[in-house]
Short mmCIF file of N, CA and C in Angstrom, two decimals:
data_model
loop_
_atom_site.label_atom_id
_atom_site.label_comp_id
_atom_site.label_asym_id
_atom_site.label_seq_id
_atom_site.Cartn_x
_atom_site.Cartn_y
_atom_site.Cartn_z
N UNK A 944 0.94 -1.37 -0.10
CA UNK A 944 -0.11 -0.04 -0.21
C UNK A 944 0.86 1.36 -0.07
N UNK A 945 0.33 2.28 -0.39
CA UNK A 945 1.06 3.56 -0.47
C UNK A 945 0.96 4.55 0.33
N UNK A 946 -0.31 4.39 1.23
CA UNK A 946 -0.29 5.51 2.22
C UNK A 946 -0.51 4.76 3.64
N UNK A 947 -0.05 5.55 4.50
CA UNK A 947 -0.02 5.09 6.00
C UNK A 947 -1.53 4.90 6.60
N UNK A 948 -2.42 5.60 5.99
CA UNK A 948 -3.89 5.47 6.18
C UNK A 948 -4.34 3.84 5.70
N UNK A 949 -4.09 3.75 4.51
CA UNK A 949 -4.36 2.45 3.89
C UNK A 949 -3.77 1.23 4.74
N UNK A 950 -2.51 1.49 5.05
CA UNK A 950 -1.89 0.40 5.74
C UNK A 950 -2.58 0.25 7.30
N UNK A 951 -2.86 1.58 7.85
CA UNK A 951 -3.60 1.35 9.26
C UNK A 951 -5.00 0.47 8.99
N UNK A 952 -5.61 0.81 8.00
CA UNK A 952 -6.93 0.07 7.63
C UNK A 952 -6.72 -1.26 7.54
N UNK A 953 -5.58 -1.65 6.76
CA UNK A 953 -5.19 -3.02 6.69
C UNK A 953 -5.03 -3.74 7.97
N UNK A 954 -4.41 -3.10 8.92
CA UNK A 954 -3.99 -3.66 10.10
C UNK A 954 -5.29 -3.92 11.03
N UNK A 955 -6.06 -2.88 10.88
CA UNK A 955 -7.29 -2.77 11.69
C UNK A 955 -8.31 -4.07 11.23
N UNK A 956 -8.45 -4.34 9.88
CA UNK A 956 -8.94 -5.32 9.36
C UNK A 956 -8.66 -6.71 9.77
N UNK A 957 -7.30 -6.75 9.62
CA UNK A 957 -6.54 -8.21 10.11
C UNK A 957 -6.78 -8.21 11.71
N UNK A 958 -6.76 -7.27 12.31
CA UNK A 958 -7.04 -7.39 13.82
C UNK A 958 -8.24 -8.11 14.10
N UNK A 959 -9.37 -7.79 13.40
CA UNK A 959 -10.80 -7.94 13.55
C UNK A 959 -10.92 -9.42 13.10
N UNK A 960 -10.25 -9.74 11.90
CA UNK A 960 -10.24 -11.05 11.26
C UNK A 960 -9.62 -12.01 12.21
N UNK A 961 -8.56 -11.83 12.71
CA UNK A 961 -7.87 -12.64 13.71
C UNK A 961 -7.90 -12.63 15.18
N UNK A 962 -9.04 -11.80 15.42
CA UNK A 962 -9.47 -11.39 16.89
C UNK A 962 -8.04 -10.99 17.81
N UNK A 963 -7.51 -10.28 17.01
CA UNK A 963 -6.44 -9.52 17.80
C UNK A 963 -4.99 -10.18 17.71
N UNK A 964 -4.95 -11.57 17.21
CA UNK A 964 -3.77 -12.26 17.38
C UNK A 964 -2.87 -12.02 16.06
N UNK A 965 -2.40 -10.95 15.72
CA UNK A 965 -1.71 -10.59 14.34
C UNK A 965 -0.21 -11.11 14.70
N UNK A 966 0.15 -11.47 15.92
CA UNK A 966 1.27 -12.10 15.92
C UNK A 966 2.60 -11.48 15.34
N UNK A 967 3.55 -12.27 14.59
CA UNK A 967 4.57 -11.65 13.95
C UNK A 967 4.43 -11.00 12.93
N UNK A 968 3.26 -10.86 12.22
CA UNK A 968 2.90 -9.95 11.02
C UNK A 968 3.59 -8.55 11.04
N UNK A 969 4.34 -8.26 9.94
CA UNK A 969 4.34 -7.06 9.91
C UNK A 969 3.68 -6.35 8.72
N UNK A 970 3.00 -5.12 9.12
CA UNK A 970 2.09 -4.62 8.02
C UNK A 970 2.42 -3.17 7.84
N UNK A 971 2.39 -2.77 6.65
CA UNK A 971 2.88 -1.39 6.53
C UNK A 971 3.03 -0.87 5.05
N UNK A 972 3.60 0.31 4.78
CA UNK A 972 3.74 0.64 3.41
C UNK A 972 5.24 0.00 3.39
N UNK A 973 5.63 0.15 1.96
CA UNK A 973 7.12 0.00 1.73
C UNK A 973 8.01 0.76 2.60
N UNK A 974 7.82 2.08 2.62
CA UNK A 974 8.56 3.10 3.14
C UNK A 974 8.84 2.84 4.60
N UNK A 975 7.40 2.60 5.26
CA UNK A 975 7.48 2.34 6.74
C UNK A 975 8.05 0.97 7.09
N UNK A 976 7.88 0.17 6.53
CA UNK A 976 8.93 -1.18 6.76
C UNK A 976 10.18 -1.14 6.57
N UNK A 977 10.51 -0.36 5.59
CA UNK A 977 12.05 -0.17 5.43
C UNK A 977 12.58 0.77 6.28
N UNK A 978 11.85 1.82 6.77
CA UNK A 978 12.33 2.44 8.02
C UNK A 978 12.52 1.57 9.23
N UNK A 979 11.57 0.91 9.49
CA UNK A 979 11.46 0.05 10.72
C UNK A 979 12.84 -1.07 10.61
N UNK A 980 12.88 -1.55 9.63
CA UNK A 980 13.82 -2.67 9.24
C UNK A 980 15.24 -2.05 9.40
N UNK A 981 15.49 -1.01 8.62
CA UNK A 981 16.86 -0.01 8.68
C UNK A 981 17.25 0.28 10.08
N UNK A 982 16.26 0.75 10.92
CA UNK A 982 16.49 1.10 12.15
C UNK A 982 16.90 -0.16 12.98
N UNK A 983 16.22 -1.22 12.93
CA UNK A 983 16.46 -2.30 13.53
C UNK A 983 17.93 -2.84 13.33
N UNK A 984 18.42 -2.87 11.96
CA UNK A 984 19.55 -3.09 11.51
C UNK A 984 20.62 -2.21 11.36
N UNK A 985 20.51 -1.21 12.26
CA UNK A 985 21.35 0.11 12.20
C UNK A 985 22.73 -0.34 12.44
N UNK A 986 23.23 -1.48 13.11
CA UNK A 986 24.51 -1.83 13.31
C UNK A 986 25.32 -2.30 12.03
N UNK A 987 24.45 -2.48 11.02
CA UNK A 987 24.91 -2.89 9.67
C UNK A 987 24.87 -1.77 8.49
N UNK A 988 24.44 -0.52 9.03
CA UNK A 988 24.53 0.60 8.10
C UNK A 988 25.54 1.72 8.63
N UNK A 989 25.68 2.68 7.82
CA UNK A 989 26.44 3.87 8.39
C UNK A 989 25.35 4.86 9.03
N UNK A 990 24.19 4.45 8.85
CA UNK A 990 23.15 5.54 9.57
C UNK A 990 22.83 5.09 11.10
N UNK A 991 23.20 4.03 11.43
CA UNK A 991 22.87 3.56 12.91
C UNK A 991 21.26 3.52 13.02
N UNK A 992 20.97 3.36 14.22
CA UNK A 992 19.56 3.02 14.62
C UNK A 992 18.59 4.18 14.69
N UNK A 993 19.15 5.69 14.61
CA UNK A 993 18.15 6.56 14.89
C UNK A 993 18.50 7.74 13.86
N UNK A 994 18.32 7.44 12.67
CA UNK A 994 18.43 8.31 11.47
C UNK A 994 17.36 9.35 11.44
N UNK A 995 17.50 10.35 10.68
CA UNK A 995 16.48 11.14 10.64
C UNK A 995 15.76 10.73 9.11
N UNK A 996 14.64 11.31 8.96
CA UNK A 996 13.89 11.02 7.56
C UNK A 996 13.55 12.52 7.39
N UNK A 997 14.12 12.90 6.05
CA UNK A 997 13.91 14.12 5.40
C UNK A 997 12.50 14.06 4.70
N UNK A 998 11.70 15.17 5.02
CA UNK A 998 10.59 15.10 3.96
C UNK A 998 10.99 16.23 2.95
N UNK A 999 10.08 16.55 2.38
CA UNK A 999 10.15 17.25 0.75
C UNK A 999 10.71 18.73 1.18
N UNK A 1000 10.35 19.28 2.10
CA UNK A 1000 10.69 20.75 2.42
C UNK A 1000 12.42 20.63 2.95
N UNK A 1001 12.73 19.65 3.75
CA UNK A 1001 14.08 19.30 4.23
C UNK A 1001 14.96 18.95 3.05
N UNK A 1002 14.40 18.09 2.18
CA UNK A 1002 15.10 17.71 0.70
C UNK A 1002 15.39 19.17 -0.15
N UNK A 1003 14.49 19.84 -0.14
CA UNK A 1003 14.58 21.01 -1.06
C UNK A 1003 15.74 22.14 -0.34
N UNK A 1004 15.71 22.13 0.96
CA UNK A 1004 16.67 23.09 1.43
C UNK A 1004 18.28 22.47 1.18
N UNK A 1005 18.35 21.06 1.35
CA UNK A 1005 19.54 20.52 1.01
C UNK A 1005 20.00 20.40 -0.48
N UNK A 1006 18.89 20.35 -1.20
CA UNK A 1006 19.17 20.42 -2.72
C UNK A 1006 19.63 21.87 -3.27
N UNK A 1007 18.91 22.93 -2.64
CA UNK A 1007 19.12 24.28 -3.03
C UNK A 1007 20.61 24.68 -2.67
N UNK A 1008 21.07 24.06 -1.26
CA UNK A 1008 22.39 24.25 -1.05
C UNK A 1008 23.52 23.58 -2.15
N UNK A 1009 23.06 22.13 -2.39
CA UNK A 1009 24.02 21.60 -3.29
C UNK A 1009 23.99 22.19 -4.55
N UNK A 1010 22.92 22.85 -5.11
CA UNK A 1010 22.79 23.56 -6.35
C UNK A 1010 23.70 24.61 -6.30
N UNK A 1011 23.71 25.46 -5.22
CA UNK A 1011 24.67 26.53 -5.15
C UNK A 1011 26.09 26.06 -5.07
N UNK A 1012 26.31 25.05 -4.34
CA UNK A 1012 27.65 24.60 -4.10
C UNK A 1012 28.30 24.19 -5.49
N UNK A 1013 27.28 23.71 -6.54
CA UNK A 1013 27.65 23.20 -7.97
C UNK A 1013 27.71 24.46 -8.71
N UNK A 1014 27.35 25.61 -8.41
CA UNK A 1014 27.18 26.67 -9.24
C UNK A 1014 26.27 26.67 -10.37
N UNK A 1015 24.93 26.09 -10.14
CA UNK A 1015 24.18 25.69 -11.19
C UNK A 1015 23.14 26.77 -11.22
N UNK A 1016 22.75 27.29 -12.39
CA UNK A 1016 21.87 28.36 -12.75
C UNK A 1016 20.57 27.85 -12.43
N UNK A 1017 19.79 28.49 -11.39
CA UNK A 1017 18.44 27.75 -10.99
C UNK A 1017 17.33 28.28 -12.13
N UNK A 1018 17.67 29.06 -12.75
CA UNK A 1018 16.64 29.68 -13.85
C UNK A 1018 16.67 28.47 -14.82
N UNK A 1019 17.56 27.84 -15.36
CA UNK A 1019 17.91 27.05 -16.22
C UNK A 1019 17.40 25.54 -15.74
N UNK A 1020 17.92 25.31 -14.40
CA UNK A 1020 17.77 24.01 -13.89
C UNK A 1020 16.78 24.19 -12.44
N UNK A 1021 15.84 23.94 -12.46
CA UNK A 1021 15.11 24.40 -11.14
C UNK A 1021 15.53 23.23 -10.28
N UNK A 1022 15.65 23.51 -8.67
CA UNK A 1022 15.96 22.70 -7.81
C UNK A 1022 15.04 21.49 -7.67
N UNK A 1023 13.66 21.72 -7.94
CA UNK A 1023 12.70 20.84 -8.06
C UNK A 1023 12.81 19.90 -8.99
N UNK A 1024 13.25 20.25 -10.14
CA UNK A 1024 13.46 19.19 -11.29
C UNK A 1024 14.70 18.36 -10.94
N UNK A 1025 15.83 19.05 -10.54
CA UNK A 1025 16.88 18.11 -10.08
C UNK A 1025 16.66 17.10 -8.96
N UNK A 1026 15.81 17.71 -8.05
CA UNK A 1026 15.28 16.73 -6.88
C UNK A 1026 14.44 15.43 -7.49
N UNK A 1027 13.67 15.76 -8.46
CA UNK A 1027 12.88 14.62 -9.06
C UNK A 1027 13.90 13.61 -9.92
N UNK A 1028 14.72 14.32 -10.55
CA UNK A 1028 15.92 13.43 -11.21
C UNK A 1028 16.60 12.59 -10.18
N UNK A 1029 16.83 13.00 -9.15
CA UNK A 1029 17.66 12.29 -8.20
C UNK A 1029 16.79 11.18 -7.80
N UNK A 1030 15.44 11.49 -7.27
CA UNK A 1030 14.56 10.54 -6.71
C UNK A 1030 14.38 9.49 -8.03
N UNK A 1031 14.21 9.81 -9.23
CA UNK A 1031 14.13 8.87 -10.15
C UNK A 1031 15.35 7.91 -10.08
N UNK A 1032 16.50 8.27 -10.02
CA UNK A 1032 17.83 7.64 -10.11
C UNK A 1032 17.75 6.58 -8.93
N UNK A 1033 17.31 7.20 -7.76
CA UNK A 1033 17.36 6.36 -6.46
C UNK A 1033 16.14 5.13 -6.67
N UNK A 1034 15.02 5.64 -7.23
CA UNK A 1034 13.99 4.50 -7.54
C UNK A 1034 14.42 3.39 -8.41
N UNK A 1035 15.54 3.83 -9.29
CA UNK A 1035 15.97 2.64 -10.22
C UNK A 1035 17.26 2.08 -9.73
N UNK A 1036 17.59 2.42 -8.21
CA UNK A 1036 18.79 1.81 -7.51
C UNK A 1036 20.00 2.38 -7.99
N UNK A 1037 20.10 3.53 -8.62
CA UNK A 1037 21.32 4.19 -9.02
C UNK A 1037 21.91 5.23 -7.97
N UNK A 1038 23.19 4.69 -7.60
CA UNK A 1038 23.61 5.66 -6.42
C UNK A 1038 24.47 6.82 -7.09
N UNK A 1039 24.77 7.71 -6.17
CA UNK A 1039 25.52 8.83 -6.90
C UNK A 1039 26.94 8.18 -7.69
N UNK A 1040 27.55 7.22 -7.23
CA UNK A 1040 28.82 6.76 -7.76
C UNK A 1040 28.54 5.90 -9.12
N UNK A 1041 27.30 5.42 -9.11
CA UNK A 1041 26.72 4.71 -10.45
C UNK A 1041 26.10 5.57 -11.38
N UNK A 1042 25.68 6.66 -11.14
CA UNK A 1042 25.08 7.77 -11.98
C UNK A 1042 25.77 8.03 -13.18
N UNK A 1043 25.18 7.93 -14.37
CA UNK A 1043 25.72 8.25 -15.50
C UNK A 1043 24.98 9.22 -16.43
N UNK A 1044 25.47 10.42 -16.43
CA UNK A 1044 24.45 11.39 -17.36
C UNK A 1044 24.70 10.99 -18.84
N UNK A 1045 23.29 11.19 -19.22
CA UNK A 1045 22.87 10.86 -20.89
C UNK A 1045 22.97 12.17 -21.48
N UNK A 1046 22.80 13.43 -20.82
CA UNK A 1046 22.70 14.69 -21.61
C UNK A 1046 23.12 15.86 -20.84
N UNK A 1047 22.90 17.13 -21.26
CA UNK A 1047 23.58 18.22 -20.28
C UNK A 1047 22.78 18.24 -19.11
N UNK A 1048 21.49 18.11 -18.77
CA UNK A 1048 20.74 18.14 -17.93
C UNK A 1048 21.42 17.07 -17.03
N UNK A 1049 21.69 15.95 -17.39
CA UNK A 1049 22.27 14.82 -16.82
C UNK A 1049 23.37 15.13 -16.04
N UNK A 1050 24.19 15.83 -16.56
CA UNK A 1050 25.50 16.44 -16.13
C UNK A 1050 25.24 17.45 -14.88
N UNK A 1051 24.28 18.09 -14.83
CA UNK A 1051 23.87 18.92 -13.73
C UNK A 1051 23.28 18.04 -12.55
N UNK A 1052 22.63 17.12 -12.93
CA UNK A 1052 22.13 16.15 -11.86
C UNK A 1052 23.29 15.44 -11.27
N UNK A 1053 24.53 14.88 -12.10
CA UNK A 1053 25.40 14.10 -11.65
C UNK A 1053 26.41 15.25 -10.74
N UNK A 1054 26.21 16.45 -10.90
CA UNK A 1054 27.03 17.26 -10.21
C UNK A 1054 26.20 17.56 -8.78
N UNK A 1055 24.97 17.74 -8.72
CA UNK A 1055 24.04 17.81 -7.46
C UNK A 1055 23.88 16.65 -6.70
N UNK A 1056 23.86 15.37 -7.53
CA UNK A 1056 23.36 14.27 -6.75
C UNK A 1056 24.44 13.69 -5.60
N UNK A 1057 25.84 13.73 -5.79
CA UNK A 1057 26.71 13.38 -4.84
C UNK A 1057 26.64 14.46 -3.64
N UNK A 1058 26.49 15.67 -3.95
CA UNK A 1058 26.60 17.00 -2.83
C UNK A 1058 25.34 16.51 -1.93
N UNK A 1059 24.27 16.37 -2.73
CA UNK A 1059 22.91 16.26 -1.83
C UNK A 1059 23.25 14.84 -0.93
N UNK A 1060 23.62 13.84 -1.65
CA UNK A 1060 23.80 12.53 -0.82
C UNK A 1060 24.57 12.82 0.50
N UNK A 1061 25.77 13.50 0.16
CA UNK A 1061 26.67 13.82 1.36
C UNK A 1061 26.31 14.69 2.45
N UNK A 1062 25.41 15.59 2.06
CA UNK A 1062 24.53 16.53 2.85
C UNK A 1062 23.63 15.75 3.69
N UNK A 1063 22.83 14.82 3.07
CA UNK A 1063 22.03 13.93 3.96
C UNK A 1063 22.82 13.02 4.82
N UNK A 1064 23.87 12.48 4.42
CA UNK A 1064 24.62 11.80 5.43
C UNK A 1064 25.48 12.50 6.39
N UNK A 1065 25.84 13.80 6.33
CA UNK A 1065 26.30 14.60 7.11
C UNK A 1065 25.21 14.95 8.43
N UNK A 1066 23.93 14.82 7.88
CA UNK A 1066 22.78 15.08 8.80
C UNK A 1066 22.31 13.74 9.35
N UNK A 1067 22.90 12.54 9.18
CA UNK A 1067 22.51 11.41 9.36
C UNK A 1067 21.13 11.19 9.04
N UNK A 1068 20.74 11.56 7.60
CA UNK A 1068 19.25 11.56 7.33
C UNK A 1068 19.20 10.79 6.02
N UNK A 1069 18.03 10.29 5.86
CA UNK A 1069 17.73 9.55 4.57
C UNK A 1069 16.26 10.26 3.94
N UNK A 1070 16.41 10.49 2.69
CA UNK A 1070 14.98 10.76 2.31
C UNK A 1070 14.16 9.66 1.97
N UNK A 1071 12.86 9.78 1.58
CA UNK A 1071 11.88 8.69 1.28
C UNK A 1071 12.35 7.65 0.52
N UNK A 1072 13.18 8.08 -0.78
CA UNK A 1072 13.75 7.08 -1.80
C UNK A 1072 14.93 6.45 -1.10
N UNK A 1073 15.68 6.95 -0.17
CA UNK A 1073 16.69 6.49 0.44
C UNK A 1073 16.28 5.08 1.30
N UNK A 1074 15.26 5.22 1.88
CA UNK A 1074 14.50 4.05 2.91
C UNK A 1074 14.38 2.87 1.90
N UNK A 1075 13.86 3.02 0.75
CA UNK A 1075 13.87 1.89 -0.03
C UNK A 1075 15.28 1.38 -0.65
N UNK A 1076 16.20 2.16 -1.26
CA UNK A 1076 17.39 1.86 -1.80
C UNK A 1076 18.42 1.53 -0.97
N UNK A 1077 18.41 2.09 0.29
CA UNK A 1077 19.41 1.51 1.45
C UNK A 1077 19.01 0.03 1.78
N UNK A 1078 17.71 0.00 1.89
CA UNK A 1078 17.20 -1.51 2.38
C UNK A 1078 17.58 -2.64 1.31
N UNK A 1079 17.29 -2.33 -0.03
CA UNK A 1079 17.82 -3.13 -1.09
C UNK A 1079 19.21 -3.21 -1.23
N UNK A 1080 20.07 -2.28 -0.80
CA UNK A 1080 21.54 -2.42 -0.94
C UNK A 1080 21.79 -3.25 0.33
N UNK A 1081 21.27 -2.95 1.46
CA UNK A 1081 21.66 -3.91 2.70
C UNK A 1081 21.54 -5.14 2.33
N UNK A 1082 20.13 -5.53 1.78
CA UNK A 1082 20.14 -6.98 1.71
C UNK A 1082 20.98 -7.59 0.69
N UNK A 1083 21.23 -6.91 -0.50
CA UNK A 1083 22.23 -7.28 -1.32
C UNK A 1083 23.71 -7.59 -0.81
N UNK A 1084 23.84 -6.78 -0.21
CA UNK A 1084 25.43 -6.67 0.15
C UNK A 1084 25.86 -7.39 1.49
N UNK A 1085 24.82 -7.61 2.40
CA UNK A 1085 24.87 -8.21 3.71
C UNK A 1085 24.27 -9.69 3.70
N UNK A 1086 25.03 -10.53 3.43
CA UNK A 1086 24.60 -12.02 3.52
C UNK A 1086 23.90 -12.11 4.96
N UNK A 1087 24.43 -11.86 6.03
CA UNK A 1087 24.05 -12.21 7.28
C UNK A 1087 22.71 -11.56 7.51
N UNK A 1088 22.36 -10.29 7.21
CA UNK A 1088 21.13 -9.76 7.21
C UNK A 1088 20.18 -10.31 6.24
N UNK A 1089 20.64 -10.52 5.18
CA UNK A 1089 19.63 -11.27 4.13
C UNK A 1089 19.15 -12.46 4.56
N UNK A 1090 19.99 -13.40 4.82
CA UNK A 1090 19.74 -14.92 5.33
C UNK A 1090 18.79 -14.48 6.66
N UNK A 1091 18.95 -13.67 7.42
CA UNK A 1091 18.16 -13.49 8.63
C UNK A 1091 16.48 -13.33 8.01
N UNK A 1092 16.22 -12.46 7.33
CA UNK A 1092 15.20 -12.13 6.73
C UNK A 1092 14.52 -13.16 5.81
N UNK A 1093 15.30 -13.84 4.89
CA UNK A 1093 14.78 -15.17 4.37
C UNK A 1093 14.41 -16.20 5.17
N UNK A 1094 14.84 -16.30 6.28
CA UNK A 1094 14.36 -17.21 7.40
C UNK A 1094 12.93 -16.68 8.07
N UNK A 1095 12.84 -15.36 8.11
CA UNK A 1095 11.99 -14.75 9.01
C UNK A 1095 10.73 -14.39 8.18
N UNK A 1096 10.85 -14.12 6.83
CA UNK A 1096 9.74 -13.89 6.02
C UNK A 1096 9.29 -15.08 5.22
N UNK A 1097 8.25 -15.55 5.83
CA UNK A 1097 7.64 -16.88 5.28
C UNK A 1097 6.55 -16.66 4.08
N UNK A 1098 5.77 -15.76 4.16
CA UNK A 1098 4.88 -15.24 3.14
C UNK A 1098 4.83 -13.76 3.07
N UNK A 1099 4.69 -13.32 1.54
CA UNK A 1099 4.81 -11.65 1.49
C UNK A 1099 3.68 -11.53 0.65
N UNK A 1100 2.71 -10.60 1.14
CA UNK A 1100 1.54 -10.06 0.36
C UNK A 1100 1.78 -8.68 0.04
N UNK A 1101 1.92 -8.22 -1.45
CA UNK A 1101 1.80 -6.88 -1.77
C UNK A 1101 0.52 -6.43 -2.42
N UNK A 1102 -0.03 -5.24 -1.89
CA UNK A 1102 -1.27 -4.88 -2.52
C UNK A 1102 -0.78 -3.73 -3.50
N UNK A 1103 -1.77 -3.32 -4.41
CA UNK A 1103 -1.64 -2.18 -5.47
C UNK A 1103 -0.14 -2.63 -6.11
N UNK A 1104 -0.09 -3.85 -6.58
CA UNK A 1104 1.24 -4.19 -7.13
C UNK A 1104 1.67 -3.25 -8.31
N UNK A 1105 0.53 -2.81 -8.97
CA UNK A 1105 0.81 -2.07 -10.38
C UNK A 1105 1.53 -1.05 -10.17
N UNK A 1106 1.40 -0.43 -8.85
CA UNK A 1106 2.27 0.94 -8.69
C UNK A 1106 3.66 0.91 -8.20
N UNK A 1107 4.17 -0.53 -8.01
CA UNK A 1107 5.42 -0.61 -7.46
C UNK A 1107 6.61 -0.14 -8.74
N UNK A 1108 7.53 0.30 -8.12
CA UNK A 1108 8.83 0.77 -9.11
C UNK A 1108 9.95 -0.19 -8.77
N UNK A 1109 10.97 0.33 -9.32
CA UNK A 1109 12.39 -0.99 -9.48
C UNK A 1109 12.77 -1.17 -8.00
N UNK A 1110 13.05 -0.17 -7.35
CA UNK A 1110 13.48 -0.53 -5.89
C UNK A 1110 12.39 -1.35 -5.24
N UNK A 1111 11.10 -1.02 -5.20
CA UNK A 1111 10.11 -1.97 -4.49
C UNK A 1111 10.08 -3.35 -5.15
N UNK A 1112 10.23 -3.37 -6.39
CA UNK A 1112 10.13 -4.81 -7.13
C UNK A 1112 11.47 -5.62 -6.57
N UNK A 1113 12.65 -4.89 -6.73
CA UNK A 1113 13.73 -5.62 -5.96
C UNK A 1113 13.66 -5.97 -4.55
N UNK A 1114 12.68 -5.15 -3.82
CA UNK A 1114 12.60 -5.59 -2.44
C UNK A 1114 11.87 -6.73 -2.21
N UNK A 1115 10.77 -7.05 -3.09
CA UNK A 1115 9.91 -8.04 -3.01
C UNK A 1115 10.66 -9.33 -3.24
N UNK A 1116 11.37 -9.18 -4.35
CA UNK A 1116 12.32 -10.25 -4.78
C UNK A 1116 13.17 -10.74 -3.46
N UNK A 1117 13.89 -9.75 -2.98
CA UNK A 1117 14.96 -10.13 -1.96
C UNK A 1117 14.21 -10.57 -0.51
N UNK A 1118 13.00 -9.94 -0.24
CA UNK A 1118 12.20 -10.40 1.00
C UNK A 1118 11.33 -11.85 0.76
N UNK A 1119 11.09 -11.96 -0.43
CA UNK A 1119 10.47 -13.26 -0.91
C UNK A 1119 11.22 -14.53 -0.96
N UNK A 1120 12.58 -14.20 -1.00
CA UNK A 1120 13.37 -15.59 -1.21
C UNK A 1120 13.64 -16.11 0.09
N UNK A 1121 14.11 -17.35 0.19
CA UNK A 1121 13.90 -18.23 -1.06
C UNK A 1121 12.68 -19.04 -1.01
N UNK A 1122 11.91 -18.74 -0.31
CA UNK A 1122 10.43 -19.48 -0.25
C UNK A 1122 9.62 -19.09 -1.53
N UNK A 1123 9.69 -18.20 -1.82
CA UNK A 1123 9.26 -17.58 -2.96
C UNK A 1123 7.50 -17.44 -2.80
N UNK A 1124 7.23 -17.27 -1.68
CA UNK A 1124 5.86 -17.38 -1.31
C UNK A 1124 5.17 -15.89 -1.40
N UNK A 1125 5.09 -15.55 -2.56
CA UNK A 1125 4.80 -14.04 -2.75
C UNK A 1125 3.50 -14.04 -3.48
N UNK A 1126 2.57 -13.07 -2.91
CA UNK A 1126 1.20 -13.06 -3.43
C UNK A 1126 1.12 -11.52 -3.84
N UNK A 1127 0.73 -11.21 -4.91
CA UNK A 1127 0.52 -9.62 -5.24
C UNK A 1127 -0.82 -9.41 -5.82
N UNK A 1128 -1.50 -8.46 -5.45
CA UNK A 1128 -2.43 -8.04 -5.97
C UNK A 1128 -2.56 -6.63 -6.65
N UNK A 1129 -3.16 -6.64 -7.89
CA UNK A 1129 -3.02 -5.22 -8.47
C UNK A 1129 -3.67 -5.27 -9.91
N UNK A 1130 -3.86 -4.21 -10.43
CA UNK A 1130 -4.67 -3.78 -11.58
C UNK A 1130 -4.03 -2.82 -12.39
N UNK A 1131 -3.37 -3.10 -13.65
CA UNK A 1131 -2.77 -2.38 -14.32
C UNK A 1131 -3.57 -1.15 -14.78
N UNK A 1132 -4.90 -1.33 -14.77
CA UNK A 1132 -5.91 -0.22 -15.21
C UNK A 1132 -5.99 0.88 -14.07
N UNK A 1133 -5.35 0.62 -13.03
CA UNK A 1133 -5.62 1.47 -11.99
C UNK A 1133 -4.06 2.04 -11.42
N UNK A 1134 -3.41 1.80 -12.25
CA UNK A 1134 -1.82 2.26 -12.06
C UNK A 1134 -1.88 3.91 -12.19
N UNK A 1135 -1.30 4.52 -11.02
CA UNK A 1135 -1.45 6.05 -10.90
C UNK A 1135 0.00 6.54 -10.60
N UNK A 1136 0.86 5.80 -10.36
CA UNK A 1136 2.23 6.28 -9.93
C UNK A 1136 3.37 6.36 -10.82
N UNK A 1137 2.84 6.29 -12.21
CA UNK A 1137 4.01 6.17 -13.25
C UNK A 1137 4.99 7.37 -13.18
N UNK A 1138 4.27 8.61 -12.69
CA UNK A 1138 5.36 9.85 -12.50
C UNK A 1138 6.28 9.67 -11.31
N UNK A 1139 6.03 8.48 -10.52
CA UNK A 1139 7.06 8.23 -9.27
C UNK A 1139 7.93 7.05 -9.98
N UNK A 1140 8.00 6.51 -11.23
CA UNK A 1140 8.70 5.55 -11.78
C UNK A 1140 8.09 4.30 -11.54
N UNK A 1141 6.72 4.06 -11.19
CA UNK A 1141 6.02 2.89 -11.09
C UNK A 1141 6.06 2.38 -12.45
N UNK A 1142 6.31 0.99 -12.73
CA UNK A 1142 6.42 0.57 -14.24
C UNK A 1142 5.92 -1.00 -14.21
#
């Protein structure tokens, strides 16, 4: 689900259906579950257990600073457009080190993205896209953590699957291994998050 309200409603329904015995079920949005797991696994990240989560206003403050440092003309390249491009890169699991510009605008993104990410880390902060990307990277790069969740996640249900992006799709695959007990519900005619990278 994409909203905390929808996740809350799902929790409430399950509570009623199971008579309050939800046991070890993890219920939430991709972002809330990733935030919870990243805090739990803080010893295995550079962020620790109590990182900050920057909202859009916080992000824009950091982006504007990075744009100033990179001496980019904001009349030609708006900070909001640069933020969107960085968000798209993260949703495609492209880190600043792996980012390859394809055109002049991409070169501007390539100048801002590492500065932006460094500023987030200086503040021990992640943006919403980092929650997904950092969880994928943790599971991919840390066998101990990955195996822990491979044992723990027996069944995985994803609602509104038509609105998943590359990072979310990778998470489903990583969390669903090795049992591969993945159940998804979606309707491609109701896809509404293409502008956020859902494909």
